[in-house]
Short mmCIF file of C-alpha atoms in Angstrom, two decimals:
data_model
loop_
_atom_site.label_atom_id
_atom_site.label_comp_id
_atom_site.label_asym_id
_atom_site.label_seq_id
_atom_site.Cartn_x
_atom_site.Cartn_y
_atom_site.Cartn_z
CA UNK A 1 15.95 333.87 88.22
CA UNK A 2 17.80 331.00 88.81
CA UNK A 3 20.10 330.75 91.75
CA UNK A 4 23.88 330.45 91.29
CA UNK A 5 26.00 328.56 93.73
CA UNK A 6 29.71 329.69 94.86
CA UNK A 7 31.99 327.65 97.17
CA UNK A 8 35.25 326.78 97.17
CA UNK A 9 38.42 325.65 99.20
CA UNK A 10 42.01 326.99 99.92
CA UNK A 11 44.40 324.55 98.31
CA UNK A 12 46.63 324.09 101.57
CA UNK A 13 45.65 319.84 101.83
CA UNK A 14 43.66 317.61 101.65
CA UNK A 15 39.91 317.89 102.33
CA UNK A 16 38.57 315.85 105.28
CA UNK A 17 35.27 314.51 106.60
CA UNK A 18 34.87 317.64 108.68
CA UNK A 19 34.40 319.32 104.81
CA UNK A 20 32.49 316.80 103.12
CA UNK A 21 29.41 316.64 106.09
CA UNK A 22 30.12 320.26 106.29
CA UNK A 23 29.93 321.84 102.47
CA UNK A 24 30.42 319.19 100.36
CA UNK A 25 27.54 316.97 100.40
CA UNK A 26 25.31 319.94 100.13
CA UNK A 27 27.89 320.58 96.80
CA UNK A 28 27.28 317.47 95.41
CA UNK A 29 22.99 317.56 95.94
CA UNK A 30 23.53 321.04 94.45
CA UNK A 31 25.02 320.42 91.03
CA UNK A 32 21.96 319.03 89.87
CA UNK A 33 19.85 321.77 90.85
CA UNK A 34 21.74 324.83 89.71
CA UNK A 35 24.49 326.52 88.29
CA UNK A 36 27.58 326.45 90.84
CA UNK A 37 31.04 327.92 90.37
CA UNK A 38 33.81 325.62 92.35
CA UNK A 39 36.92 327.65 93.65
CA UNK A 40 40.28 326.74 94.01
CA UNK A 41 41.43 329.43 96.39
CA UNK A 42 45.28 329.39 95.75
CA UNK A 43 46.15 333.44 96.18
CA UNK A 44 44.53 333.13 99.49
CA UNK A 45 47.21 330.25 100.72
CA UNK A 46 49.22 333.08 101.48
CA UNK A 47 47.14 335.03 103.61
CA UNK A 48 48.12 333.12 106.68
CA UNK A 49 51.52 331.78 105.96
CA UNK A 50 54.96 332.80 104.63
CA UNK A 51 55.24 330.61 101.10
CA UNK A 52 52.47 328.47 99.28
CA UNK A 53 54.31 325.29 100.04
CA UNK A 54 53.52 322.45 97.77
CA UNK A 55 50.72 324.90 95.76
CA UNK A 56 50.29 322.31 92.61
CA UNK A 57 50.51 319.49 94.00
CA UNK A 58 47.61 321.17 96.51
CA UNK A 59 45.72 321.69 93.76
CA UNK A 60 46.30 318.58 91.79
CA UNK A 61 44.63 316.71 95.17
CA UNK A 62 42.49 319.12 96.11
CA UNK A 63 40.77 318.89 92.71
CA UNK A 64 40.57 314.50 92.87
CA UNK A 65 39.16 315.20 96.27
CA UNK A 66 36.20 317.40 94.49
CA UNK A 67 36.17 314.37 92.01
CA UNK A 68 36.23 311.57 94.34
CA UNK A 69 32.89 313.03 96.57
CA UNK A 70 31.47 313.30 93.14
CA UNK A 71 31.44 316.67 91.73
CA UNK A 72 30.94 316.23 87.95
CA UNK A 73 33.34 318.98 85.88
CA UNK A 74 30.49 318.92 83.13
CA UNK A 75 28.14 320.34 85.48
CA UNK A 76 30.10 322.93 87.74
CA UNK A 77 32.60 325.10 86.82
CA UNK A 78 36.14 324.57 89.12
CA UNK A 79 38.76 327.43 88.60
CA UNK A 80 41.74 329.38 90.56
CA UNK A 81 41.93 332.25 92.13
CA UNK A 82 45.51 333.25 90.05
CA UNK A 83 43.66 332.36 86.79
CA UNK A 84 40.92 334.92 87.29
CA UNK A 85 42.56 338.65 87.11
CA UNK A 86 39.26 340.34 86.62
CA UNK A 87 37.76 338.93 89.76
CA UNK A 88 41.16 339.72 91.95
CA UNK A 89 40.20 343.26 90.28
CA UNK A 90 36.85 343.83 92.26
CA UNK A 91 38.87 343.49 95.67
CA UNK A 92 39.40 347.40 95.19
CA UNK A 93 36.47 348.97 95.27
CA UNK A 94 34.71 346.08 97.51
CA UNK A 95 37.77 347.54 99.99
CA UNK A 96 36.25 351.11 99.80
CA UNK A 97 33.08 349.97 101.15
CA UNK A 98 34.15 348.15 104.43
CA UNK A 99 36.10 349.51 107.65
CA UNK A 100 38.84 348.85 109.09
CA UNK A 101 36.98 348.25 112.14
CA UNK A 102 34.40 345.73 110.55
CA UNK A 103 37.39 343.51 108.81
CA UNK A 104 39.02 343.70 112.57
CA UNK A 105 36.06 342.35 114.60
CA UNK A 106 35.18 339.50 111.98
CA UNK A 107 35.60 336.24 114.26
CA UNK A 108 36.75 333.93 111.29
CA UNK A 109 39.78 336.80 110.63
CA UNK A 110 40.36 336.47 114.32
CA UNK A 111 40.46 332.38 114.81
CA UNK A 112 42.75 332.27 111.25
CA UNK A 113 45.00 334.86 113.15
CA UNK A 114 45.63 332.68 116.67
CA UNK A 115 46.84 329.61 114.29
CA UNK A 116 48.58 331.69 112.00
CA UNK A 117 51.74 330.16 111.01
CA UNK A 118 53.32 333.55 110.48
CA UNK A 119 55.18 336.36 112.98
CA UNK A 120 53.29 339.07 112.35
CA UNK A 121 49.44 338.86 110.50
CA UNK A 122 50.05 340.44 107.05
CA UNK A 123 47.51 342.91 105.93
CA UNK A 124 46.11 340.26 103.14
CA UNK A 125 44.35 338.22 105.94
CA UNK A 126 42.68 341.31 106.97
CA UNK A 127 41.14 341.80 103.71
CA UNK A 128 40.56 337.52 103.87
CA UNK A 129 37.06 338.60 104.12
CA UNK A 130 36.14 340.86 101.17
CA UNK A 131 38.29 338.56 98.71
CA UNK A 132 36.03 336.20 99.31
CA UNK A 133 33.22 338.36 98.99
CA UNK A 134 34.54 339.10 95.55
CA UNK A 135 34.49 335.20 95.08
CA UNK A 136 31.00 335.06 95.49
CA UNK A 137 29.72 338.56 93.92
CA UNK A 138 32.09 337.85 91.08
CA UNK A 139 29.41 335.32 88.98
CA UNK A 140 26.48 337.08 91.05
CA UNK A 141 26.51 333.79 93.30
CA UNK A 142 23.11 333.60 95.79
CA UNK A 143 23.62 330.33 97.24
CA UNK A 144 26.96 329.66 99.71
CA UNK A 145 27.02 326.34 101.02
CA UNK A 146 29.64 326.67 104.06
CA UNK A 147 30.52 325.09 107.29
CA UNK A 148 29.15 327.33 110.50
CA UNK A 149 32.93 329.06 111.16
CA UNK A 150 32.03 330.69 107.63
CA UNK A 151 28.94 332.40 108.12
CA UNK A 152 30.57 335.40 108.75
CA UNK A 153 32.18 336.02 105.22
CA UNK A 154 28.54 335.36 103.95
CA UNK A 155 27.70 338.15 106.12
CA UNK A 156 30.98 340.04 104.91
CA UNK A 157 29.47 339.50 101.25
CA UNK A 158 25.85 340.57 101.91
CA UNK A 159 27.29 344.12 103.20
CA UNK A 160 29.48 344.51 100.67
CA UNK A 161 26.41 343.67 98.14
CA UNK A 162 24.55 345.72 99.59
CA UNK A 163 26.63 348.99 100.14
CA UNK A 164 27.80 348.61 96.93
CA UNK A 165 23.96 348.49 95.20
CA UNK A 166 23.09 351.56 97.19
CA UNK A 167 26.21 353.22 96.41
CA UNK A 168 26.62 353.17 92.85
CA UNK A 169 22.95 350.94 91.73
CA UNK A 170 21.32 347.55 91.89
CA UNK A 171 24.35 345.65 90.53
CA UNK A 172 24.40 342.57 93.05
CA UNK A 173 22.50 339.86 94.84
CA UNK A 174 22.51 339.42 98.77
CA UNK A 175 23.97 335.91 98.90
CA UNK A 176 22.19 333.53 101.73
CA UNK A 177 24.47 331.05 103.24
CA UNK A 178 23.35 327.20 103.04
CA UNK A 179 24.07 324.68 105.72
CA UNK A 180 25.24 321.46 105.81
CA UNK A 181 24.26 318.53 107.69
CA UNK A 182 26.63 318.60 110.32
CA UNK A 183 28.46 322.00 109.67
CA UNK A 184 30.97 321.74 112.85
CA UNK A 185 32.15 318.19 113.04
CA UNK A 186 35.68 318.20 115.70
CA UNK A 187 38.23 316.82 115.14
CA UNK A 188 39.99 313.78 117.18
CA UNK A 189 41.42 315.48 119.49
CA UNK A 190 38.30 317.39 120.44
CA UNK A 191 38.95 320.49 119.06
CA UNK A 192 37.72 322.68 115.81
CA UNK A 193 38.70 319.21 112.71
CA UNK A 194 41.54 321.15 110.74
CA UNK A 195 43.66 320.32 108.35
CA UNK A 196 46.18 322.35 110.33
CA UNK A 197 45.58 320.64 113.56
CA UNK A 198 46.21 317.22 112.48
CA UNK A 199 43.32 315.75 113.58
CA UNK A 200 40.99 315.19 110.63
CA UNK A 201 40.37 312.06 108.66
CA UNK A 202 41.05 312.97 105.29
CA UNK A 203 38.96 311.90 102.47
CA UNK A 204 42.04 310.63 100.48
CA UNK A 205 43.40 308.57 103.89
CA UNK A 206 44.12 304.73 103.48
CA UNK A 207 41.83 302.36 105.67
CA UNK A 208 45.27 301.89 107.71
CA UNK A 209 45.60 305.69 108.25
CA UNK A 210 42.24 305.89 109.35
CA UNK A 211 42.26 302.99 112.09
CA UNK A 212 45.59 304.55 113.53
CA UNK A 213 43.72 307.85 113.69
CA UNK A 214 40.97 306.75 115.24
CA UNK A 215 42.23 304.92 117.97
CA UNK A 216 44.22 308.08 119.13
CA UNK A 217 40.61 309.60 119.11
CA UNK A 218 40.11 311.42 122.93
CA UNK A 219 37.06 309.45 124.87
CA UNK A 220 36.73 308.73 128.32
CA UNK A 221 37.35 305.80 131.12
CA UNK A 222 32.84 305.10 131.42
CA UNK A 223 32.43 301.66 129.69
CA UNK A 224 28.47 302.34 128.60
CA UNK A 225 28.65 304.26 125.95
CA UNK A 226 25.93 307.07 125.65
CA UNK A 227 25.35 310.38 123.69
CA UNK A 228 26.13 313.06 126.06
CA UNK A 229 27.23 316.65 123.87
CA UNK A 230 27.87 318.47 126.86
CA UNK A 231 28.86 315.91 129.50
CA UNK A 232 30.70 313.52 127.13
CA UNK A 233 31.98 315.80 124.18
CA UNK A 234 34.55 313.56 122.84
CA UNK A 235 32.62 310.21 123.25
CA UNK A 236 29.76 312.03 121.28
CA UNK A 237 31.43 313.39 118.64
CA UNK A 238 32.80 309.90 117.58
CA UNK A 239 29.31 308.79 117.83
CA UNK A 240 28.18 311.42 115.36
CA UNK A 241 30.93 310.66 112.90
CA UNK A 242 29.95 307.24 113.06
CA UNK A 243 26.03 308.20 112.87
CA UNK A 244 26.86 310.39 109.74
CA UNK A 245 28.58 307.97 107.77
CA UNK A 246 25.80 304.97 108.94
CA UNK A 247 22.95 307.09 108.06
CA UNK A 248 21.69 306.40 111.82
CA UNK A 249 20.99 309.19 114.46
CA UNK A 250 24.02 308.84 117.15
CA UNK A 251 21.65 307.25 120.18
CA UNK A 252 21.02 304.75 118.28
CA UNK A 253 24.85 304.04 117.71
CA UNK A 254 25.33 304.49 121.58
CA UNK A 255 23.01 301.80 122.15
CA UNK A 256 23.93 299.21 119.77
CA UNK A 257 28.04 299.60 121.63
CA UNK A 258 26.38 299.70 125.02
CA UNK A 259 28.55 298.68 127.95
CA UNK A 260 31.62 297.56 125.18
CA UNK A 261 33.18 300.96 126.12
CA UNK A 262 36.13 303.02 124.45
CA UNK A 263 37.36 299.80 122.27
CA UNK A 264 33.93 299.54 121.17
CA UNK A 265 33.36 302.34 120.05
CA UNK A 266 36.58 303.38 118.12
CA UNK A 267 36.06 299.21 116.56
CA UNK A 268 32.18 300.67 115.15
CA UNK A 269 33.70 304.04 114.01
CA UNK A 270 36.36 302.94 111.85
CA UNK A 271 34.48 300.36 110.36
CA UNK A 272 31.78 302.82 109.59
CA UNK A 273 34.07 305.37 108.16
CA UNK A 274 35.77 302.65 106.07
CA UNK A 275 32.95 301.31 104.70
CA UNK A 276 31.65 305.45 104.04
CA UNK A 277 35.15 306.30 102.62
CA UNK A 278 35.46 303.28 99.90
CA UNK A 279 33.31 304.51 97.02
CA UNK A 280 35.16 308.20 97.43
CA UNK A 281 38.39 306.50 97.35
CA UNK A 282 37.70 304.30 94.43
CA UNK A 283 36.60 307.18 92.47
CA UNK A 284 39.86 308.87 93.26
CA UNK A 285 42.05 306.35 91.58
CA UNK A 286 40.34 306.79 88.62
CA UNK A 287 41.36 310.16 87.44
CA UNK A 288 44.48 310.90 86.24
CA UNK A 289 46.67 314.25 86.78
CA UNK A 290 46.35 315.08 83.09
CA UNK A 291 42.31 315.01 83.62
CA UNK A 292 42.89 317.70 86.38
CA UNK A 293 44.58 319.96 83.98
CA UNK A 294 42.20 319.78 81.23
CA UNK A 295 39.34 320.74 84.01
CA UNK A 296 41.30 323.48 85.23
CA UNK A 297 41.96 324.76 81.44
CA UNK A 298 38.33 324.64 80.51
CA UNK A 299 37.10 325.59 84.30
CA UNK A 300 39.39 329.05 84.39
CA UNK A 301 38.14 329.79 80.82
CA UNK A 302 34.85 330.15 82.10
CA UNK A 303 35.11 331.46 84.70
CA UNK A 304 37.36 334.19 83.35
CA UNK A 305 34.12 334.78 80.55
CA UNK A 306 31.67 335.50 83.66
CA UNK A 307 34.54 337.61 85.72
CA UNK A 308 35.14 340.08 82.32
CA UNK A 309 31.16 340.97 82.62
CA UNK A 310 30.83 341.48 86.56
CA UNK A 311 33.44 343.98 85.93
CA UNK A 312 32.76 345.66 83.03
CA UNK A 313 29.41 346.34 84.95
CA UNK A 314 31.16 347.25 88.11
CA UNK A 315 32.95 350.06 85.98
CA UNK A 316 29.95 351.07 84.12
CA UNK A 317 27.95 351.88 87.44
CA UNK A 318 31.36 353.37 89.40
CA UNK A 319 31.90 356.25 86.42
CA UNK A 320 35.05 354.15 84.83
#
């Protein structure tokens, strides 16, 4: 049986370099392989915040991002969350199966709780968790490609799957989550790269935005420049962004800037990034706003087609 691939992104901004190295070059490798359902996860915006803020116009970007990397519509289907009724359906009894307890001590819940933009955590980020294991059970998806803060939804998914199939029959697949190359690239400032943190290099940034970003990048006063991850974790971690987008291992970037120092370094990384970021931006510009509503149309179609099965089977093996 041939493995299907689920993955997806809240629509809350733009996507950065953090995703791409992360999930979405693993995406894009992927779509030629096997079948892969896309999601646009708009009902979860509000899991962490108050209002959806600027939800289409989140969309409309967040779905030229998915263009730009190269993610071809013809191949994959992309859909939303709010388009999908049958799969928001399977939250319910996927609920039944978990405990309080479990959906308390997941450590993604708890990180997406401490930068919470809201007073008090509503009860929708506690079930965060088993939506998205709906997401993935939904078109029987076995293959998650995810950064490393999401391995614990895959694990979320799996139990569900699994409690579920003993519960009521074989129904669903144990998912296994798939790795990208670098699946925790920080940010700028040293910290976790997050949209919400402001210190990511977006995909859909200007060469301009990107310099001025990068020469607010955190490194230190030592003029040779080496690889040090534990010593020197801000130096390094430009290093690797520069190594990823170069296609060179990070020591070898260390020794090419040598002695230049700080200057040196942030000169090599934007130039690297840059040059990586062109093709992706190019691509961008040449999709319009009424091709990302045509994709959606078709996209939540069929998804809604393989949604209407899951759950008619779902039913059939709960007694409904």
């Amino acid at each position: 049986m041939k493995d299907v691939v689920l993955t997806g992104d809240r629509p809350t901004g733009p996507l950065h370099l953090g995703h791409y190295f992360g999930s979405l070059a693993n995406r894009v490798k992927l779509q030629d392989v096997h079948p892969m359902y896309v999601l646009i996860a708009d009902y979860q915006v509000i899991t962490d915040r108050d209002l959806p803020g600027r939800i289409q116009r989140n969309i409309t970007e967040l779905l030229l991002d998915y263009l730009a990397v190269g993610l071809d519509p013809a191949k994959v289907t992309i859909f939303r969350h709010s388009a999908i009724p049958e799969l928001n359906q399977l939250l319910l009894p996927f609920l039944s199966l978990v405990s309080v307890a479990e959906l308390q001590r997941n450590p993604t819940v708890k990180d997406e709780i401490a930068h919470s933009s809201q007073r008090a955590v509503s009860g929708l980020m506690f079930t965060y968790p088993v939506h998205q294991a709906a997401d993935i059970l939904f078109c029987k998806g076995t293959l998650v490609p995810v950064g490393r803060d999401q391995l614990p939804h895959v694990e979320m998914t799996r139990l569900v799957a699994r409690r579920f199939n003993e519960r009521y029959g074989e129904v669903f697949p144990l998912p296994e989550a798939m790795m990208g190359e670098r699946p925790l690239l920080r940010g700028l400032d040293g910290g976790k790269m997050s949209k919400s943190r402001g210190n990511a290099i977006t995909l859909s940034a200007t060469e301009e935005e990107t310099a001025a970003l990068i020469r607010k990048a955190r490194t230190d006063p030592d003029r040779l420049i080496t690889f040090d991850e534990t010593h020197r974790p801000e130096v390094a971690n430009l290093l690797t962004l520069a190594a990823l987008c170069l296609g060179r291992s990070p020591q070898d970037v260390a020794e090419e800037i040598g002695y230049g120092g700080a200057a040196a370094l942030k000169r090599l990384v934007t130039e690297a990034v840059n040059e990586f970021l062109r093709p992706i931006r190019k691509r961008r510009k040449e999709h319009s706003e009424q091709d990302v509503r045509q994709i959606l149309a078709e996209g939540d179609e069929r998804a809604r087609e393989r949604a209407v099965v899951t759950l008619d089977e779902v039913k059939a093996a709960m007694g409904f």
